[in-house]
Amino acid sequence: QSVLTQPPSVSAAPGQKVTISCSGSSSNIGNNYVSWYQQLPGTAPKLLIYDNNKRPSGIPDRFSGSKSGTSATLGITGLQTGDEADYYCGTWDSSLSPNWVFGGGTKLTVL
Amino acid sequence: QVQLQESGPGLVKPSETLSLTCTVSGGSVSSGSYYWSWIRQPPGKGLEWIGYIYYSGSTNYNPSLKSRVTISVDTSKNQFSLKLSSVTAADTAVYYCAREKVEEAGSSFDYWGQGTLVTVSS
């Protein structure tokens, strides 16, 4: 059971838009910045979004992030077959023993 | 370009200690802006943060693993290492080393190693 809750799967057609939600609490998302990671099959995760909504150099603007209260959202527009991957949200949890937590991951299928 | 590379045994017996090393190139583990982390992923499952070390030697571990984990750093070799004791089959996973970039606003894992599969089995 992950501390952050993501839908197990989402799907959409090429060219369409999809959003992936990440729900947490005041001890994590509510008071810390969220990052998102893309994991293509058989590869290491790759940073997509940091500080809720910033993109590292080289990440196309088709990828966007937002945060409201204790939830965060990853948006992907102009879906491509190469976007098929697992997506994870993550943030610090400032509980009694501060530690980094991840969502359970969302499998994106581009139909 | 920063690169991280994990190394260590791919097979560990139950009750023994898992030991992995991460070698960093293109950057320095002595930089004050980063934490050097270990993250694992059991087959078919999600990511689990294990812990980090700062160049000064200060550490922070996942509470669920704290009693079994030791992370150390060797600045002369530009490496950091993970030891996980008393392993069981539940510790079978792909182990990643990663760099956590720490800024005023927040932090994120901006560089990752390719990962190494460690299987716990007799």
Short mmCIF file of C-alpha atoms in Angstrom, two decimals:
data_model
loop_
_atom_site.label_atom_id
_atom_site.label_comp_id
_atom_site.label_asym_id
_atom_site.label_seq_id
_atom_site.Cartn_x
_atom_site.Cartn_y
_atom_site.Cartn_z
CA GLN A 1 0.00 0.00 0.00
CA SER A 2 1.68 3.22 -1.19
CA VAL A 3 1.47 6.45 0.79
CA LEU A 4 0.58 8.30 -2.42
CA THR A 5 -2.40 7.02 -4.42
CA GLN A 6 -2.33 6.82 -8.21
CA PRO A 7 -4.75 5.07 -10.59
CA PRO A 8 -3.25 1.73 -11.69
CA SER A 9 -3.83 2.46 -15.36
CA VAL A 10 -5.00 5.06 -17.84
CA SER A 11 -5.37 4.92 -21.60
CA ALA A 12 -6.02 7.22 -24.52
CA ALA A 13 -5.59 7.36 -28.27
CA PRO A 14 -2.59 8.88 -30.04
CA GLY A 15 -2.85 12.64 -30.23
CA GLN A 16 -5.22 12.85 -27.29
CA LYS A 17 -4.62 14.21 -23.80
CA VAL A 18 -4.43 12.24 -20.56
CA THR A 19 -4.10 13.17 -16.89
CA ILE A 20 -2.70 11.08 -14.05
CA SER A 21 -3.64 11.93 -10.49
CA CYS A 22 -1.60 11.53 -7.32
CA SER A 23 -3.37 11.87 -3.99
CA GLY A 24 -1.66 12.28 -0.64
CA SER A 25 -2.03 14.12 2.65
CA SER A 26 -0.92 17.22 4.50
CA SER A 27 2.27 15.48 5.65
CA ASN A 28 3.46 14.90 2.10
CA ILE A 29 1.92 16.56 -0.97
CA GLY A 30 0.15 19.19 1.11
CA ASN A 31 3.40 20.68 2.36
CA ASN A 32 6.09 19.55 -0.07
CA TYR A 33 6.95 19.80 -3.75
CA VAL A 34 6.00 16.93 -6.07
CA SER A 35 8.05 15.35 -8.83
CA TRP A 36 7.02 12.93 -11.57
CA TYR A 37 9.01 10.13 -13.18
CA GLN A 38 8.57 8.21 -16.43
CA GLN A 39 9.73 4.60 -16.56
CA LEU A 40 9.83 3.09 -20.02
CA PRO A 41 9.77 -0.73 -20.12
CA GLY A 42 13.03 -2.24 -18.89
CA THR A 43 14.66 1.10 -18.10
CA ALA A 44 15.38 3.27 -15.09
CA PRO A 45 12.95 6.02 -14.11
CA LYS A 46 13.52 9.44 -15.69
CA LEU A 47 12.66 12.80 -14.14
CA LEU A 48 9.75 14.44 -15.99
CA ILE A 49 8.52 17.18 -13.65
CA TYR A 50 10.02 18.70 -10.49
CA ASP A 51 8.86 21.35 -8.02
CA ASN A 52 5.24 20.55 -8.97
CA ASN A 53 5.32 22.03 -12.45
CA LYS A 54 8.86 22.56 -13.76
CA ARG A 55 10.33 20.59 -16.65
CA PRO A 56 14.01 19.60 -16.80
CA SER A 57 15.90 20.55 -19.90
CA GLY A 58 14.97 18.26 -22.78
CA ILE A 59 11.48 17.36 -21.55
CA PRO A 60 8.91 18.53 -24.13
CA ASP A 61 6.15 20.93 -23.10
CA ARG A 62 3.60 18.19 -23.85
CA PHE A 63 4.26 17.17 -20.25
CA SER A 64 2.91 19.39 -17.47
CA GLY A 65 2.40 19.19 -13.73
CA SER A 66 0.15 20.88 -11.23
CA LYS A 67 -0.67 20.68 -7.54
CA SER A 68 -3.69 21.66 -5.50
CA GLY A 69 -3.96 20.99 -1.79
CA THR A 70 -3.02 17.37 -1.15
CA SER A 71 -3.24 16.23 -4.77
CA ALA A 72 -1.03 16.55 -7.82
CA THR A 73 -1.67 15.90 -11.49
CA LEU A 74 0.52 15.01 -14.46
CA GLY A 75 -0.82 15.99 -17.86
CA ILE A 76 0.35 14.69 -21.21
CA THR A 77 -0.94 16.17 -24.46
CA GLY A 78 -0.42 15.02 -28.04
CA LEU A 79 0.01 11.42 -26.92
CA GLN A 80 2.55 9.33 -28.80
CA THR A 81 3.08 5.58 -28.76
CA GLY A 82 6.50 6.27 -27.25
CA ASP A 83 4.76 7.70 -24.16
CA GLU A 84 3.61 4.19 -23.15
CA ALA A 85 5.27 3.75 -19.78
CA ASP A 86 4.76 3.65 -16.04
CA TYR A 87 4.50 7.04 -14.35
CA TYR A 88 5.29 7.69 -10.68
CA CYS A 89 4.73 10.68 -8.46
CA GLY A 90 6.97 11.30 -5.47
CA THR A 91 7.59 13.73 -2.64
CA TRP A 92 8.92 14.01 0.88
CA ASP A 93 6.74 12.92 3.74
CA SER A 94 7.35 15.15 6.74
CA SER A 95 5.96 12.75 9.31
CA LEU A 96 7.67 11.72 12.56
CA SER A 97 10.45 10.10 10.51
CA PRO A 98 10.81 12.17 7.32
CA ASN A 99 11.25 10.00 4.26
CA TRP A 100 10.70 10.09 0.52
CA VAL A 101 7.52 8.42 -0.71
CA PHE A 102 6.32 7.37 -4.15
CA GLY A 103 2.94 6.62 -5.63
CA GLY A 104 2.19 3.06 -6.69
CA GLY A 105 2.62 3.96 -10.35
CA THR A 106 0.25 4.35 -13.29
CA LYS A 107 0.56 2.35 -16.48
CA LEU A 108 -0.21 4.53 -19.53
CA THR A 109 -1.44 2.73 -22.60
CA VAL A 110 -1.62 4.60 -25.89
CA LEU A 111 -4.28 2.75 -27.84
CA GLN B 1 26.88 14.55 -18.17
CA VAL B 2 26.47 12.87 -14.79
CA GLN B 3 26.40 9.08 -14.85
CA LEU B 4 25.77 6.61 -12.04
CA GLN B 5 26.59 2.91 -12.22
CA GLU B 6 25.62 0.24 -9.71
CA SER B 7 27.81 -2.79 -9.09
CA GLY B 8 27.68 -5.80 -6.81
CA PRO B 9 26.55 -9.43 -6.55
CA GLY B 10 23.35 -10.34 -8.35
CA LEU B 11 22.60 -13.23 -5.99
CA VAL B 12 22.56 -13.13 -2.20
CA LYS B 13 21.62 -15.92 0.20
CA PRO B 14 18.83 -15.44 2.75
CA SER B 15 20.01 -13.99 6.09
CA GLU B 16 23.18 -12.61 4.51
CA THR B 17 24.08 -8.99 3.74
CA LEU B 18 23.42 -7.36 0.36
CA SER B 19 26.22 -5.00 -0.67
CA LEU B 20 26.13 -2.63 -3.63
CA THR B 21 28.31 0.25 -4.78
CA CYS B 22 27.40 3.21 -6.97
CA THR B 23 30.19 4.86 -8.94
CA VAL B 24 29.56 8.45 -9.98
CA SER B 25 31.16 10.01 -13.06
CA GLY B 26 30.76 13.48 -14.53
CA GLY B 27 30.02 14.88 -11.08
CA SER B 28 31.28 14.75 -7.51
CA VAL B 29 29.73 13.08 -4.47
CA SER B 30 31.44 15.88 -2.51
CA SER B 31 29.12 18.51 -3.98
CA GLY B 32 27.02 20.13 -1.30
CA SER B 33 23.89 20.43 -3.44
CA TYR B 34 22.99 16.76 -3.63
CA TYR B 35 21.97 13.75 -1.61
CA TRP B 36 23.08 10.37 -2.92
CA SER B 37 20.28 7.86 -2.71
CA TRP B 38 19.31 4.24 -3.09
CA ILE B 39 15.88 3.24 -4.42
CA ARG B 40 14.60 -0.25 -5.15
CA GLN B 41 11.84 -1.81 -7.22
CA PRO B 42 10.64 -5.39 -6.63
CA PRO B 43 9.77 -7.23 -9.86
CA GLY B 44 6.49 -5.93 -11.25
CA LYS B 45 6.03 -3.46 -8.40
CA GLY B 46 6.58 0.21 -7.62
CA LEU B 47 9.49 2.26 -6.33
CA GLU B 48 10.64 2.24 -2.71
CA TRP B 49 13.10 4.78 -1.34
CA ILE B 50 15.79 3.16 0.83
CA GLY B 51 17.77 6.16 2.01
CA TYR B 52 20.39 8.77 1.23
CA ILE B 53 23.80 10.00 2.29
CA TYR B 54 25.24 13.51 2.14
CA TYR B 55 28.90 14.04 1.36
CA SER B 56 29.50 14.91 5.00
CA GLY B 57 28.39 11.40 5.95
CA SER B 58 24.99 12.31 7.37
CA THR B 59 22.30 9.81 6.45
CA ASN B 60 18.53 9.38 6.38
CA TYR B 61 16.86 6.01 6.00
CA ASN B 62 13.38 4.68 5.24
CA PRO B 63 11.89 3.92 8.68
CA SER B 64 10.72 0.51 7.44
CA LEU B 65 14.30 -0.52 6.58
CA LYS B 66 16.29 1.58 9.05
CA SER B 67 17.32 -1.29 11.32
CA ARG B 68 18.94 -3.18 8.43
CA VAL B 69 20.38 -0.41 6.22
CA THR B 70 23.75 1.28 6.15
CA ILE B 71 24.73 3.78 3.43
CA SER B 72 28.30 5.05 3.29
CA VAL B 73 30.32 7.34 1.03
CA ASP B 74 33.90 7.23 -0.23
CA THR B 75 34.73 10.67 -1.59
CA SER B 76 38.22 9.57 -2.70
CA LYS B 77 36.68 7.05 -5.08
CA ASN B 78 33.60 9.15 -5.88
CA GLN B 79 31.39 6.27 -4.77
CA PHE B 80 28.67 5.56 -2.29
CA SER B 81 27.52 2.17 -1.05
CA LEU B 82 24.54 0.29 0.33
CA LYS B 83 24.50 -2.55 2.84
CA LEU B 84 21.24 -4.31 3.67
CA SER B 85 21.51 -7.01 6.33
CA SER B 86 19.46 -10.10 7.10
CA VAL B 87 17.93 -10.22 3.64
CA THR B 88 14.91 -12.33 2.71
CA ALA B 89 13.15 -13.08 -0.56
CA ALA B 90 11.15 -9.87 -0.04
CA ASP B 91 14.37 -7.92 -0.66
CA THR B 92 14.62 -9.25 -4.23
CA ALA B 93 14.47 -6.18 -6.42
CA VAL B 94 16.16 -3.97 -8.96
CA TYR B 95 18.29 -1.59 -6.94
CA TYR B 96 18.90 1.90 -8.32
CA CYS B 97 21.31 4.55 -7.15
CA ALA B 98 20.18 8.09 -7.84
CA ARG B 99 21.18 11.70 -7.26
CA GLU B 100 18.70 13.83 -5.33
CA LYS B 101 19.04 17.47 -6.29
CA VAL B 102 18.17 19.65 -3.32
CA GLU B 103 17.05 23.23 -3.92
CA GLU B 104 15.37 25.93 -1.87
CA ALA B 105 11.99 24.92 -3.22
CA GLY B 106 12.13 21.15 -3.19
CA SER B 107 14.09 18.14 -4.29
CA SER B 108 13.91 15.49 -6.98
CA PHE B 109 15.90 12.59 -8.39
CA ASP B 110 17.50 14.05 -11.51
CA TYR B 111 19.96 11.29 -12.39
CA TRP B 112 19.57 7.53 -12.00
CA GLY B 113 21.78 4.51 -12.52
CA GLN B 114 20.60 1.81 -14.89
CA GLY B 115 19.71 -0.45 -11.97
CA THR B 116 20.95 -3.86 -10.92
CA LEU B 117 18.80 -6.89 -10.12
CA VAL B 118 19.56 -8.54 -6.82
CA THR B 119 17.93 -11.89 -6.16
CA VAL B 120 17.76 -13.35 -2.67
CA SER B 121 17.80 -17.12 -2.91
CA SER B 122 19.65 -20.09 -1.51
#
